[in-house]
């Protein structure tokens, strides 16, 4: 699994096992306690580490929760299912499955709500979750070009804008469907959504 760790600091070497335990404990605490009652002390106890260990790695609760949520989305993979449509369907189904997990749902909703009044938190969400997961769009487009399903991008700036737009469409639709409308993201819905998305790509 691809794993992101917070920026390194001077001192003793980082422990990957401690990081993993802390992030897992954070997600567990979010589900059981919610954002408002979650404390770094409780997370440290659950993870079996000293509270100072947390503070050496994360400046506060905001950063810790974002990284705990980001680790879940790092599980996303671009499947090779033989066509652009099938690849998109595979990613969307994975994304919806992650959002269906209580720890992902609780964590994402909490940090998004907090970010409305915290510019630094919004930037961390963008860097740790959004920008990192755009790799799937980049890889998917490159594979589609190799298959001849999409023409090569003539203008790099236009290609970058298209990647941003595709990501926003996929992420926005799935998050709204699962977390706002509370409707299922089943195979029928995913096929319909993918057809609409590909129609837009073809027109572009």
JSON list of C-alpha atoms in Angstrom, two decimals, residues 3-141:
[
{"chain": "A", "resi": 3, "resn": "UNK", "atom": "CA", "xyz": [1.65, 5.30, 2.41]},
{"chain": "A", "resi": 4, "resn": "UNK", "atom": "CA", "xyz": [2.23, 8.96, 3.07]},
{"chain": "A", "resi": 5, "resn": "UNK", "atom": "CA", "xyz": [3.89, 10.08, 6.28]},
{"chain": "A", "resi": 6, "resn": "UNK", "atom": "CA", "xyz": [4.03, 13.61, 7.65]},
{"chain": "A", "resi": 7, "resn": "UNK", "atom": "CA", "xyz": [7.06, 15.75, 6.98]},
{"chain": "A", "resi": 8, "resn": "UNK", "atom": "CA", "xyz": [10.19, 14.38, 8.60]},
{"chain": "A", "resi": 9, "resn": "UNK", "atom": "CA", "xyz": [11.68, 16.02, 11.66]},
{"chain": "A", "resi": 10, "resn": "UNK", "atom": "CA", "xyz": [15.04, 15.84, 13.31]},
{"chain": "A", "resi": 11, "resn": "UNK", "atom": "CA", "xyz": [15.53, 13.38, 16.15]},
{"chain": "A", "resi": 12, "resn": "UNK", "atom": "CA", "xyz": [15.01, 9.67, 16.47]},
{"chain": "A", "resi": 13, "resn": "UNK", "atom": "CA", "xyz": [14.11, 7.67, 13.34]},
{"chain": "A", "resi": 14, "resn": "UNK", "atom": "CA", "xyz": [10.43, 7.32, 12.53]},
{"chain": "A", "resi": 15, "resn": "UNK", "atom": "CA", "xyz": [8.72, 4.03, 13.23]},
{"chain": "A", "resi": 16, "resn": "UNK", "atom": "CA", "xyz": [6.44, 2.87, 10.39]},
{"chain": "A", "resi": 17, "resn": "UNK", "atom": "CA", "xyz": [4.69, 0.52, 12.81]},
{"chain": "A", "resi": 18, "resn": "UNK", "atom": "CA", "xyz": [3.95, 3.37, 15.22]},
{"chain": "A", "resi": 19, "resn": "UNK", "atom": "CA", "xyz": [2.65, 5.55, 12.38]},
{"chain": "A", "resi": 20, "resn": "UNK", "atom": "CA", "xyz": [0.34, 2.78, 11.19]},
{"chain": "A", "resi": 21, "resn": "UNK", "atom": "CA", "xyz": [-0.95, 2.15, 14.72]},
{"chain": "A", "resi": 22, "resn": "UNK", "atom": "CA", "xyz": [-1.60, 5.84, 15.31]},
{"chain": "A", "resi": 23, "resn": "UNK", "atom": "CA", "xyz": [-3.49, 6.33, 12.05]},
{"chain": "A", "resi": 24, "resn": "UNK", "atom": "CA", "xyz": [-5.57, 3.19, 12.65]},
{"chain": "A", "resi": 25, "resn": "UNK", "atom": "CA", "xyz": [-6.35, 4.33, 16.20]},
{"chain": "A", "resi": 26, "resn": "UNK", "atom": "CA", "xyz": [-7.39, 7.75, 14.88]},
{"chain": "A", "resi": 27, "resn": "UNK", "atom": "CA", "xyz": [-9.90, 6.19, 12.51]},
{"chain": "A", "resi": 28, "resn": "UNK", "atom": "CA", "xyz": [-11.26, 3.95, 15.27]},
{"chain": "A", "resi": 29, "resn": "UNK", "atom": "CA", "xyz": [-11.66, 6.93, 17.60]},
{"chain": "A", "resi": 30, "resn": "UNK", "atom": "CA", "xyz": [-13.45, 8.94, 14.91]},
{"chain": "A", "resi": 31, "resn": "UNK", "atom": "CA", "xyz": [-16.05, 6.21, 14.51]},
{"chain": "A", "resi": 32, "resn": "UNK", "atom": "CA", "xyz": [-16.56, 5.70, 18.24]},
{"chain": "A", "resi": 33, "resn": "UNK", "atom": "CA", "xyz": [-16.20, 9.26, 19.56]},
{"chain": "A", "resi": 34, "resn": "UNK", "atom": "CA", "xyz": [-16.72, 11.62, 16.65]},
{"chain": "A", "resi": 35, "resn": "UNK", "atom": "CA", "xyz": [-14.61, 14.64, 15.78]},
{"chain": "A", "resi": 36, "resn": "UNK", "atom": "CA", "xyz": [-15.49, 16.82, 18.76]},
{"chain": "A", "resi": 37, "resn": "UNK", "atom": "CA", "xyz": [-14.58, 14.23, 21.42]},
{"chain": "A", "resi": 38, "resn": "UNK", "atom": "CA", "xyz": [-11.48, 12.85, 19.72]},
{"chain": "A", "resi": 39, "resn": "UNK", "atom": "CA", "xyz": [-8.26, 13.83, 21.53]},
{"chain": "A", "resi": 40, "resn": "UNK", "atom": "CA", "xyz": [-4.62, 13.09, 20.85]},
{"chain": "A", "resi": 41, "resn": "UNK", "atom": "CA", "xyz": [-4.39, 11.56, 24.31]},
{"chain": "A", "resi": 42, "resn": "UNK", "atom": "CA", "xyz": [-7.11, 9.05, 23.50]},
{"chain": "A", "resi": 43, "resn": "UNK", "atom": "CA", "xyz": [-5.47, 8.20, 20.18]},
{"chain": "A", "resi": 44, "resn": "UNK", "atom": "CA", "xyz": [-2.11, 7.67, 21.91]},
{"chain": "A", "resi": 45, "resn": "UNK", "atom": "CA", "xyz": [-3.71, 5.29, 24.40]},
{"chain": "A", "resi": 46, "resn": "UNK", "atom": "CA", "xyz": [-5.44, 3.30, 21.67]},
{"chain": "A", "resi": 47, "resn": "UNK", "atom": "CA", "xyz": [-2.24, 3.11, 19.62]},
{"chain": "A", "resi": 48, "resn": "UNK", "atom": "CA", "xyz": [-0.12, 2.11, 22.61]},
{"chain": "A", "resi": 49, "resn": "UNK", "atom": "CA", "xyz": [2.33, 5.00, 22.20]},
{"chain": "A", "resi": 50, "resn": "UNK", "atom": "CA", "xyz": [3.32, 7.99, 24.29]},
{"chain": "A", "resi": 51, "resn": "UNK", "atom": "CA", "xyz": [1.45, 11.22, 23.67]},
{"chain": "A", "resi": 52, "resn": "UNK", "atom": "CA", "xyz": [4.77, 12.91, 22.87]},
{"chain": "A", "resi": 53, "resn": "UNK", "atom": "CA", "xyz": [5.16, 10.43, 20.01]},
{"chain": "A", "resi": 54, "resn": "UNK", "atom": "CA", "xyz": [2.07, 11.91, 18.38]},
{"chain": "A", "resi": 55, "resn": "UNK", "atom": "CA", "xyz": [3.24, 15.47, 18.81]},
{"chain": "A", "resi": 56, "resn": "UNK", "atom": "CA", "xyz": [6.58, 14.65, 17.23]},
{"chain": "A", "resi": 57, "resn": "UNK", "atom": "CA", "xyz": [4.69, 13.52, 14.13]},
{"chain": "A", "resi": 58, "resn": "UNK", "atom": "CA", "xyz": [1.58, 15.73, 13.92]},
{"chain": "A", "resi": 59, "resn": "UNK", "atom": "CA", "xyz": [1.08, 19.31, 15.04]},
{"chain": "A", "resi": 60, "resn": "UNK", "atom": "CA", "xyz": [-2.54, 18.74, 16.03]},
{"chain": "A", "resi": 61, "resn": "UNK", "atom": "CA", "xyz": [-5.79, 16.90, 15.52]},
{"chain": "A", "resi": 62, "resn": "UNK", "atom": "CA", "xyz": [-6.54, 18.42, 12.11]},
{"chain": "A", "resi": 63, "resn": "UNK", "atom": "CA", "xyz": [-3.34, 17.16, 10.52]},
{"chain": "A", "resi": 64, "resn": "UNK", "atom": "CA", "xyz": [-3.65, 13.77, 12.17]},
{"chain": "A", "resi": 65, "resn": "UNK", "atom": "CA", "xyz": [-7.21, 13.15, 10.98]},
{"chain": "A", "resi": 66, "resn": "UNK", "atom": "CA", "xyz": [-6.45, 14.23, 7.40]},
{"chain": "A", "resi": 67, "resn": "UNK", "atom": "CA", "xyz": [-3.52, 11.81, 7.23]},
{"chain": "A", "resi": 68, "resn": "UNK", "atom": "CA", "xyz": [-5.63, 9.02, 8.72]},
{"chain": "A", "resi": 69, "resn": "UNK", "atom": "CA", "xyz": [-8.29, 9.56, 6.05]},
{"chain": "A", "resi": 70, "resn": "UNK", "atom": "CA", "xyz": [-5.74, 10.02, 3.27]},
{"chain": "A", "resi": 71, "resn": "UNK", "atom": "CA", "xyz": [-4.27, 6.61, 4.05]},
{"chain": "A", "resi": 72, "resn": "UNK", "atom": "CA", "xyz": [-7.61, 5.01, 3.20]},
{"chain": "A", "resi": 73, "resn": "UNK", "atom": "CA", "xyz": [-7.77, 6.65, -0.22]},
{"chain": "A", "resi": 74, "resn": "UNK", "atom": "CA", "xyz": [-4.20, 5.56, -0.94]},
{"chain": "A", "resi": 75, "resn": "UNK", "atom": "CA", "xyz": [-5.71, 2.06, -1.24]},
{"chain": "A", "resi": 76, "resn": "UNK", "atom": "CA", "xyz": [-7.29, 3.07, -4.56]},
{"chain": "A", "resi": 77, "resn": "UNK", "atom": "CA", "xyz": [-5.77, 1.34, -7.58]},
{"chain": "A", "resi": 78, "resn": "UNK", "atom": "CA", "xyz": [-6.37, 1.74, -11.31]},
{"chain": "A", "resi": 79, "resn": "UNK", "atom": "CA", "xyz": [-7.44, -1.68, -12.57]},
{"chain": "A", "resi": 80, "resn": "UNK", "atom": "CA", "xyz": [-6.62, -2.85, -16.08]},
{"chain": "A", "resi": 81, "resn": "UNK", "atom": "CA", "xyz": [-9.98, -4.16, -17.24]},
{"chain": "A", "resi": 82, "resn": "UNK", "atom": "CA", "xyz": [-9.38, -3.83, -20.97]},
{"chain": "A", "resi": 83, "resn": "UNK", "atom": "CA", "xyz": [-11.10, -0.54, -21.76]},
{"chain": "A", "resi": 84, "resn": "UNK", "atom": "CA", "xyz": [-11.32, 3.02, -20.48]},
{"chain": "A", "resi": 85, "resn": "UNK", "atom": "CA", "xyz": [-14.98, 2.56, -19.54]},
{"chain": "A", "resi": 86, "resn": "UNK", "atom": "CA", "xyz": [-14.28, -0.61, -17.58]},
{"chain": "A", "resi": 87, "resn": "UNK", "atom": "CA", "xyz": [-11.27, 0.97, -15.86]},
{"chain": "A", "resi": 88, "resn": "UNK", "atom": "CA", "xyz": [-13.35, 3.97, -14.77]},
{"chain": "A", "resi": 89, "resn": "UNK", "atom": "CA", "xyz": [-16.08, 1.69, -13.46]},
{"chain": "A", "resi": 90, "resn": "UNK", "atom": "CA", "xyz": [-13.50, -0.24, -11.44]},
{"chain": "A", "resi": 91, "resn": "UNK", "atom": "CA", "xyz": [-12.09, 2.89, -9.80]},
{"chain": "A", "resi": 92, "resn": "UNK", "atom": "CA", "xyz": [-15.53, 4.31, -9.02]},
{"chain": "A", "resi": 93, "resn": "UNK", "atom": "CA", "xyz": [-16.64, 1.08, -7.37]},
{"chain": "A", "resi": 94, "resn": "UNK", "atom": "CA", "xyz": [-13.46, 1.04, -5.25]},
{"chain": "A", "resi": 95, "resn": "UNK", "atom": "CA", "xyz": [-13.98, 4.68, -4.28]},
{"chain": "A", "resi": 96, "resn": "UNK", "atom": "CA", "xyz": [-17.58, 4.05, -3.26]},
{"chain": "A", "resi": 97, "resn": "UNK", "atom": "CA", "xyz": [-16.54, 1.00, -1.23]},
{"chain": "A", "resi": 98, "resn": "UNK", "atom": "CA", "xyz": [-14.02, 3.09, 0.71]},
{"chain": "A", "resi": 99, "resn": "UNK", "atom": "CA", "xyz": [-16.59, 5.83, 1.36]},
{"chain": "A", "resi": 100, "resn": "UNK", "atom": "CA", "xyz": [-19.00, 3.19, 2.66]},
{"chain": "A", "resi": 101, "resn": "UNK", "atom": "CA", "xyz": [-16.60, 2.38, 5.50]},
{"chain": "A", "resi": 102, "resn": "UNK", "atom": "CA", "xyz": [-17.59, 4.18, 8.74]},
{"chain": "A", "resi": 103, "resn": "UNK", "atom": "CA", "xyz": [-14.05, 5.42, 9.39]},
{"chain": "A", "resi": 104, "resn": "UNK", "atom": "CA", "xyz": [-13.80, 7.00, 5.93]},
{"chain": "A", "resi": 105, "resn": "UNK", "atom": "CA", "xyz": [-17.26, 8.52, 6.09]},
{"chain": "A", "resi": 106, "resn": "UNK", "atom": "CA", "xyz": [-16.78, 9.94, 9.59]},
{"chain": "A", "resi": 107, "resn": "UNK", "atom": "CA", "xyz": [-13.29, 11.23, 8.94]},
{"chain": "A", "resi": 108, "resn": "UNK", "atom": "CA", "xyz": [-13.98, 12.84, 5.58]},
{"chain": "A", "resi": 109, "resn": "UNK", "atom": "CA", "xyz": [-17.17, 14.57, 6.71]},
{"chain": "A", "resi": 110, "resn": "UNK", "atom": "CA", "xyz": [-15.41, 15.87, 9.83]},
{"chain": "A", "resi": 111, "resn": "UNK", "atom": "CA", "xyz": [-12.38, 17.36, 8.08]},
{"chain": "A", "resi": 112, "resn": "UNK", "atom": "CA", "xyz": [-14.49, 18.86, 5.31]},
{"chain": "A", "resi": 113, "resn": "UNK", "atom": "CA", "xyz": [-16.71, 20.57, 7.87]},
{"chain": "A", "resi": 114, "resn": "UNK", "atom": "CA", "xyz": [-13.71, 21.89, 9.81]},
{"chain": "A", "resi": 115, "resn": "UNK", "atom": "CA", "xyz": [-11.98, 23.07, 6.63]},
{"chain": "A", "resi": 116, "resn": "UNK", "atom": "CA", "xyz": [-14.76, 25.58, 5.92]},
{"chain": "A", "resi": 117, "resn": "UNK", "atom": "CA", "xyz": [-13.18, 27.82, 8.56]},
{"chain": "A", "resi": 118, "resn": "UNK", "atom": "CA", "xyz": [-9.56, 26.66, 8.36]},
{"chain": "A", "resi": 119, "resn": "UNK", "atom": "CA", "xyz": [-7.60, 27.53, 5.21]},
{"chain": "A", "resi": 120, "resn": "UNK", "atom": "CA", "xyz": [-4.55, 25.54, 6.30]},
{"chain": "A", "resi": 121, "resn": "UNK", "atom": "CA", "xyz": [-6.68, 22.44, 6.81]},
{"chain": "A", "resi": 122, "resn": "UNK", "atom": "CA", "xyz": [-8.29, 22.89, 3.40]},
{"chain": "A", "resi": 123, "resn": "UNK", "atom": "CA", "xyz": [-4.83, 23.09, 1.83]},
{"chain": "A", "resi": 124, "resn": "UNK", "atom": "CA", "xyz": [-3.76, 19.92, 3.62]},
{"chain": "A", "resi": 125, "resn": "UNK", "atom": "CA", "xyz": [-6.84, 18.07, 2.35]},
{"chain": "A", "resi": 126, "resn": "UNK", "atom": "CA", "xyz": [-6.08, 19.24, -1.17]},
{"chain": "A", "resi": 127, "resn": "UNK", "atom": "CA", "xyz": [-2.43, 18.17, -0.97]},
{"chain": "A", "resi": 128, "resn": "UNK", "atom": "CA", "xyz": [-2.89, 14.93, 0.97]},
{"chain": "A", "resi": 129, "resn": "UNK", "atom": "CA", "xyz": [-6.04, 13.58, -0.66]},
{"chain": "A", "resi": 130, "resn": "UNK", "atom": "CA", "xyz": [-7.05, 15.41, -3.82]},
{"chain": "A", "resi": 131, "resn": "UNK", "atom": "CA", "xyz": [-3.69, 15.94, -5.51]},
{"chain": "A", "resi": 132, "resn": "UNK", "atom": "CA", "xyz": [-2.45, 12.47, -4.57]},
{"chain": "A", "resi": 133, "resn": "UNK", "atom": "CA", "xyz": [-5.47, 10.71, -6.04]},
{"chain": "A", "resi": 134, "resn": "UNK", "atom": "CA", "xyz": [-5.29, 12.60, -9.33]},
{"chain": "A", "resi": 135, "resn": "UNK", "atom": "CA", "xyz": [-2.57, 10.05, -10.14]},
{"chain": "A", "resi": 136, "resn": "UNK", "atom": "CA", "xyz": [-5.41, 7.69, -11.07]},
{"chain": "A", "resi": 137, "resn": "UNK", "atom": "CA", "xyz": [-6.76, 10.11, -13.69]},
{"chain": "A", "resi": 138, "resn": "UNK", "atom": "CA", "xyz": [-3.27, 10.70, -15.10]},
{"chain": "A", "resi": 139, "resn": "UNK", "atom": "CA", "xyz": [-2.60, 6.96, -15.34]},
{"chain": "A", "resi": 140, "resn": "UNK", "atom": "CA", "xyz": [-6.03, 6.21, -16.78]},
{"chain": "A", "resi": 141, "resn": "UNK", "atom": "CA", "xyz": [-5.72, 8.84, -19.49]}
]
